[in-house]
Coordinates of C-alpha atoms and ligand atoms in Angstrom, one line a residue:
M286 CA -16.8 16.3 -9.1
T287 CA -13.1 16.5 -8.2
I288 CA -10.6 13.9 -9.3
L289 CA -8.4 12.7 -6.5
D290 CA -5.1 13.0 -8.3
G291 CA -2.8 10.4 -6.8
K292 CA -0.2 10.8 -9.5
N293 CA 0.3 14.5 -8.8
L294 CA 0.3 14.0 -5.0
A295 CA 2.8 11.2 -5.3
A296 CA 5.1 13.4 -7.3
K297 CA 4.8 16.1 -4.6
I298 CA 5.7 13.5 -1.9
R299 CA 8.7 12.2 -3.9
G300 CA 9.9 15.8 -4.2
E301 CA 9.6 16.2 -0.4
V302 CA 11.5 12.9 0.2
A303 CA 14.2 14.1 -2.2
V304 CA 14.6 17.4 -0.2
K305 CA 14.9 15.4 3.0
T306 CA 17.6 13.0 1.7
A307 CA 19.5 16.0 0.3
A308 CA 19.5 17.6 3.7
Y309 CA 20.7 14.3 5.3
A310 CA 23.6 14.3 2.9
A311 CA 24.4 17.9 3.5
E312 CA 24.5 17.2 7.3
G313 CA 27.0 14.3 6.6
K314 CA 24.5 11.6 7.6
R315 CA 24.4 8.2 6.0
Q316 CA 21.9 7.6 3.1
P317 CA 18.5 6.0 3.9
C318 CA 18.4 2.5 2.4
L319 CA 15.7 0.2 1.3
A320 CA 16.5 -3.4 0.5
V321 CA 14.1 -5.2 -1.9
I322 CA 14.1 -8.9 -2.4
L323 CA 12.7 -10.5 -5.5
V324 CA 12.5 -14.2 -5.8
G325 CA 11.8 -15.7 -9.3
E326 CA 10.9 -14.1 -12.6
D327 CA 7.2 -13.1 -12.3
P328 CA 6.9 -10.4 -15.0
A329 CA 4.5 -8.2 -12.9
S330 CA 6.7 -8.4 -9.8
Q331 CA 9.8 -7.5 -11.9
I332 CA 8.0 -4.3 -13.0
Y333 CA 6.9 -3.4 -9.5
V334 CA 10.4 -4.0 -8.2
R335 CA 11.9 -1.9 -11.0
N336 CA 9.5 0.9 -10.2
K337 CA 10.4 0.8 -6.5
H338 CA 14.1 0.9 -7.4
N339 CA 13.6 3.9 -9.7
D340 CA 11.6 5.7 -7.0
C341 CA 14.5 5.2 -4.6
V342 CA 17.1 6.4 -7.0
T343 CA 15.2 9.5 -8.0
T344 CA 14.6 10.5 -4.4
G345 CA 18.1 9.9 -3.0
I346 CA 17.3 6.6 -1.1
K347 CA 19.9 3.9 -1.6
S348 CA 18.2 0.9 -3.3
L349 CA 19.7 -2.5 -2.4
M350 CA 18.3 -5.0 -5.0
N351 CA 18.4 -8.7 -4.2
T352 CA 17.3 -10.8 -7.1
L353 CA 17.1 -14.5 -6.3
S354 CA 16.4 -17.4 -8.5
A355 CA 13.0 -19.2 -8.3
E356 CA 14.7 -22.2 -6.9
T357 CA 15.9 -20.3 -3.8
T358 CA 15.3 -22.4 -0.7
E359 CA 13.4 -21.0 2.3
E360 CA 16.6 -21.4 4.4
E361 CA 18.6 -19.2 1.9
L362 CA 15.9 -16.5 1.8
L363 CA 15.5 -16.4 5.6
S364 CA 19.3 -16.2 6.0
L365 CA 19.4 -13.2 3.5
I366 CA 16.7 -11.5 5.6
D367 CA 18.7 -12.2 8.8
R368 CA 21.7 -10.5 7.2
L369 CA 19.7 -7.5 6.2
N370 CA 18.1 -7.3 9.6
D371 CA 21.6 -7.2 11.2
D372 CA 22.9 -4.6 8.7
D373 CA 22.8 -1.2 10.4
S374 CA 23.0 0.6 7.0
V375 CA 19.6 -1.0 5.9
D376 CA 16.5 0.8 7.1
G377 CA 13.7 -1.0 5.3
I378 CA 13.3 -4.5 3.9
L379 CA 10.6 -5.5 1.4
V380 CA 10.0 -9.0 0.1
Q381 CA 8.1 -8.7 -3.2
L382 CA 5.0 -10.9 -3.1
P383 CA 3.8 -13.3 -4.3
L384 CA 6.6 -15.7 -3.6
P385 CA 7.1 -19.0 -5.5
R386 CA 4.8 -21.7 -4.1
H387 CA 7.4 -23.6 -2.1
L388 CA 8.1 -20.6 0.1
N389 CA 5.9 -19.8 3.1
E390 CA 5.0 -16.1 2.7
T391 CA 3.9 -15.7 6.3
K392 CA 7.1 -17.2 7.7
V393 CA 9.2 -15.0 5.3
T394 CA 7.4 -11.7 6.0
E395 CA 7.4 -12.3 9.7
R396 CA 11.2 -12.8 9.7
I397 CA 11.7 -9.1 8.8
R398 CA 12.5 -7.1 11.9
A399 CA 9.5 -4.9 12.9
D400 CA 11.6 -1.7 12.8
K401 CA 12.5 -2.5 9.1
D402 CA 9.0 -3.8 8.1
V403 CA 8.2 -0.8 5.8
D404 CA 5.5 -2.8 3.9
A405 CA 3.9 -3.2 7.4
F406 CA 2.5 -6.7 6.7
S407 CA 3.7 -8.3 9.8
A408 CA 1.4 -9.4 12.7
Y409 CA 3.3 -7.1 15.0
N410 CA 2.7 -4.0 12.8
V411 CA -0.9 -4.8 12.1
G412 CA -1.4 -5.5 15.8
K413 CA -0.1 -2.1 16.7
I414 CA -2.4 -0.4 14.2
T415 CA -5.3 -2.4 15.6
L416 CA -4.5 -1.1 19.1
G417 CA -4.3 2.4 17.7
R418 CA -0.5 2.7 18.4
D419 CA 2.0 4.4 16.3
A420 CA 3.3 1.9 13.7
F421 CA 4.2 1.6 10.0
K422 CA 1.0 1.6 8.0
P423 CA 0.6 -0.7 5.0
C424 CA 1.4 1.4 1.9
T425 CA -1.9 1.1 0.0
P426 CA -4.3 2.1 2.8
Y427 CA -1.8 4.7 4.1
G428 CA -1.8 6.2 0.5
V429 CA -5.6 6.3 0.5
M430 CA -5.7 8.1 3.8
R431 CA -3.0 10.6 2.7
L432 CA -5.0 11.3 -0.5
L433 CA -8.2 12.0 1.5
E434 CA -6.2 14.3 3.8
E435 CA -4.7 16.2 0.9
Y436 CA -8.2 17.0 -0.4
N437 CA -9.4 17.9 3.2
I438 CA -11.9 15.1 3.2
D439 CA -12.8 14.6 6.9
V440 CA -13.5 10.9 7.8
K441 CA -14.9 11.7 11.2
G442 CA -18.5 10.7 11.5
K443 CA -18.7 9.5 7.9
E444 CA -20.2 6.2 6.8
C445 CA -17.2 4.4 5.3
V446 CA -17.7 1.2 3.3
V447 CA -14.7 -0.9 2.3
V448 CA -15.3 -3.6 -0.3
G449 CA -12.6 -6.3 0.3
R450 CA -11.2 -7.8 3.5
S451 CA -7.7 -8.8 2.5
N452 CA -4.8 -8.6 5.0
I453 CA -2.9 -6.1 2.8
V454 CA -5.7 -3.8 1.7
G455 CA -9.2 -4.2 3.0
K456 CA -8.6 -5.0 6.7
P457 CA -5.9 -2.3 7.4
M458 CA -7.9 0.2 5.3
A459 CA -10.9 -0.4 7.7
L460 CA -8.6 0.0 10.7
L461 CA -7.2 3.3 9.5
L462 CA -10.7 4.7 8.7
L463 CA -11.9 3.6 12.1
A464 CA -8.9 5.3 13.8
A465 CA -9.8 8.5 11.8
G466 CA -13.3 8.5 13.3
G467 CA -15.2 6.8 10.5
T468 CA -18.1 4.4 11.0
V469 CA -16.8 1.5 9.1
T470 CA -18.5 -1.4 7.3
V471 CA -16.4 -4.1 5.6
C472 CA -17.9 -6.1 2.7
H473 CA -16.7 -9.3 1.0
T474 CA -17.9 -12.2 -1.1
K475 CA -20.2 -13.5 1.7
T476 CA -21.9 -10.0 2.1
A477 CA -25.6 -10.7 1.5
D478 CA -26.5 -7.4 -0.3
L479 CA -23.4 -5.5 -1.4
S480 CA -25.3 -2.5 -2.9
F481 CA -27.3 -2.0 0.3
H482 CA -24.0 -1.1 1.9
T483 CA -22.3 0.7 -0.9
R484 CA -25.3 3.0 -1.4
R485 CA -25.0 4.1 2.3
A486 CA -21.4 5.1 1.9
D487 CA -20.2 8.6 2.3
I488 CA -16.7 7.2 1.6
L489 CA -16.6 4.1 -0.6
I490 CA -13.3 2.2 -0.9
A491 CA -13.4 -0.5 -3.6
A492 CA -10.7 -3.1 -3.1
A493 CA -12.1 -6.3 -4.5
G494 CA -10.1 -6.8 -7.7
R495 CA -13.2 -7.2 -9.8
A496 CA -13.6 -5.0 -12.9
D497 CA -16.9 -3.0 -12.9
L498 CA -18.0 -4.4 -9.6
I499 CA -19.2 -1.0 -8.5
T500 CA -21.8 0.4 -10.9
G501 CA -23.5 3.8 -10.9
D502 CA -26.6 2.6 -9.2
M503 CA -24.6 1.3 -6.3
V504 CA -23.3 4.7 -5.1
K505 CA -24.8 7.6 -3.3
E506 CA -25.0 11.1 -4.7
G507 CA -22.0 13.1 -3.5
A508 CA -20.0 10.0 -2.3
V509 CA -16.2 10.0 -2.2
I510 CA -15.1 7.0 -4.2
V511 CA -11.7 5.5 -4.0
D512 CA -10.9 2.7 -6.4
V513 CA -8.0 0.5 -5.2
G514 CA -8.7 -2.2 -7.8
M515 CA -6.2 -3.0 -10.5
N516 CA -7.7 -5.3 -13.1
R517 CA -7.2 -6.0 -16.8
K518 CA -10.2 -5.7 -19.1
D519 CA -9.5 -6.4 -22.8
G520 CA -5.8 -5.9 -21.9
V521 CA -6.5 -2.4 -20.5
L522 CA -5.8 -1.5 -16.8
C523 CA -9.0 -0.7 -14.9
G524 CA -10.3 -0.5 -11.4
D525 CA -13.3 -2.0 -9.6
V526 CA -15.5 1.0 -10.3
D527 CA -17.4 1.8 -13.4
Y528 CA -15.7 5.2 -13.6
A529 CA -17.9 7.0 -16.1
A530 CA -21.2 6.1 -14.3
C531 CA -19.9 6.7 -10.8
A532 CA -18.1 9.9 -11.6
E533 CA -21.5 11.5 -12.5
K534 CA -22.6 11.0 -8.9
A535 CA -19.4 11.3 -6.9
S536 CA -18.1 14.4 -5.2
Y537 CA -14.6 13.0 -5.4
I538 CA -13.2 10.0 -7.3
T539 CA -9.9 8.4 -8.0
P540 CA -9.0 7.5 -11.6
V541 CA -7.3 4.2 -12.5
P542 CA -4.5 4.5 -13.4
G543 CA -3.3 7.7 -11.6
G544 CA -5.1 7.3 -8.3
V545 CA -4.1 4.9 -5.5
G546 CA -1.3 3.1 -7.4
P547 CA 1.2 6.0 -7.4
M548 CA 0.3 6.7 -3.7
T549 CA 1.2 3.2 -2.7
R550 CA 4.7 3.6 -4.1
A551 CA 5.1 7.1 -2.5
M552 CA 4.1 5.7 0.9
L553 CA 6.8 3.1 0.7
L554 CA 9.3 5.9 0.5
E555 CA 7.7 7.7 3.4
N556 CA 7.9 4.6 5.5
T557 CA 11.5 4.1 4.6
I558 CA 12.3 7.7 5.7
T559 CA 10.4 7.0 9.0
A560 CA 12.4 3.9 9.6
Y561 CA 15.7 5.8 8.8
N562 CA 14.8 8.5 11.3
N563 CA 13.9 5.9 14.0
H564 CA 17.3 4.2 13.4
L565 CA 19.2 7.5 13.8
K566 CA 17.6 8.2 17.1
Ligands
LIG249 P1 -7.5 -10.1 -2.6 O1 -6.6 -10.6 -1.6 O2 -7.9 -11.0 -3.8 O3 -8.9 -9.7 -1.8 C1 -10.0 -9.3 -2.5 C2 -11.1 -9.0 -1.5 O4 -12.2 -8.6 -2.2 C3 -11.5 -10.3 -0.7 O5 -11.7 -10.0 0.6 C4 -12.8 -10.7 -1.4 O6 -13.7 -11.3 -0.5 C5 -13.4 -9.4 -1.9 N1 -14.2 -9.6 -3.0 C6 -13.9 -10.1 -4.2 N2 -14.9 -10.2 -5.0 C7 -15.9 -9.6 -4.4 C8 -17.3 -9.3 -4.7 N3 -17.8 -9.7 -5.9 N4 -18.1 -8.7 -3.8 C9 -17.6 -8.4 -2.6 N5 -16.3 -8.6 -2.2 C10 -15.5 -9.2 -3.1 O7 -7.0 -8.7 -3.3 P2 -6.2 -7.5 -2.6 O8 -4.7 -7.9 -2.6 O9 -6.9 -7.0 -1.4 O10 -6.3 -6.5 -3.8 C11 -7.6 -6.0 -4.2 C12 -7.4 -5.2 -5.5 O11 -6.6 -4.1 -5.2 C13 -6.7 -6.0 -6.6 O12 -7.3 -5.5 -7.8 C14 -5.3 -5.6 -6.5 O13 -4.6 -5.7 -7.8 C15 -5.5 -4.1 -6.1 N6 -4.3 -3.5 -5.4 C16 -4.0 -2.3 -5.8 C17 -2.9 -1.7 -5.2 C18 -2.6 -0.3 -5.7 O14 -1.5 0.2 -5.3 N7 -3.4 0.3 -6.4 C19 -2.2 -2.3 -4.2 C20 -2.7 -3.6 -3.7 C21 -3.7 -4.2 -4.4 P3 -13.4 -12.7 0.3 O15 -12.5 -12.4 1.4 O16 -14.8 -13.1 0.8 O17 -12.8 -13.6 -0.7

């Protein structure tokens, strides 16, 4: 069994991004820039945003932090996004979710210009991925694909089972696996017999947000198991997969932490660099 080491690969990707930004500076080009908007004081969101800021700073990407009060109106937030959309020195814009309840997440994320939508949550970006066209890929599924690629895990012709159908993880994950030639099944809470599907999987992606949902008897011998879940069990971070039991049967498996999480952050940097290069063209 091989551990899919997302922490290590993410560090390698950050190193590659830092080399690129140093080269841009040496060529006299402007610095790539990511604008992050945080509304309110959700403690988890504050940590995520701080991590994104630190990732930018350590890789030579300019980080433009916009911290707004929880009372910010939709009009104020949309007008900030408009200003960042019009600012030619800004390459990527990310609004940290969830937003306070009085703000419409769909309206807000759709306001980000497609060429700056580095989180790739907009209908336009997801539509392009669905059509198999070149587009920003949502960071978590993109990170999973990059991890599989790094370990030379070929998706072509494989039975891929995704547990979860959310717009930010499950659905785009299924689309990227399909584009890579996998035969894809998507499971959710209405799936009649979850283990029937998971046991067939050559590549199993668990993205349900339920601790220990995937037990050892639910996976096939030799399966590749990717655990996207981030849950708290007795205060300790864990995934959706019973790691000890599933690792005994898996050929490859991601740990939690140290698997998909760091890859998600690294892919945001990659998308920002892609946006930057598109803007320089
Ligand atoms: P979400 O919006 O709550 O979606 C969860 C999905 O899982 C839903 O489609 C739900 O089905 C399905 N599901 C829940 N319980 C299930 C069960 N018992 N059997 C089968 N399907 C089940 O969550 P999300 O945003 O996609 O995130 C999923 C997990 O990934 C969370 O733990 C989240 O924290 C984590 N995450 C991690 C990263 C990372 O970087 N590592 C990034 C994003 C998210 P229905 O549609 O039928 O309700």
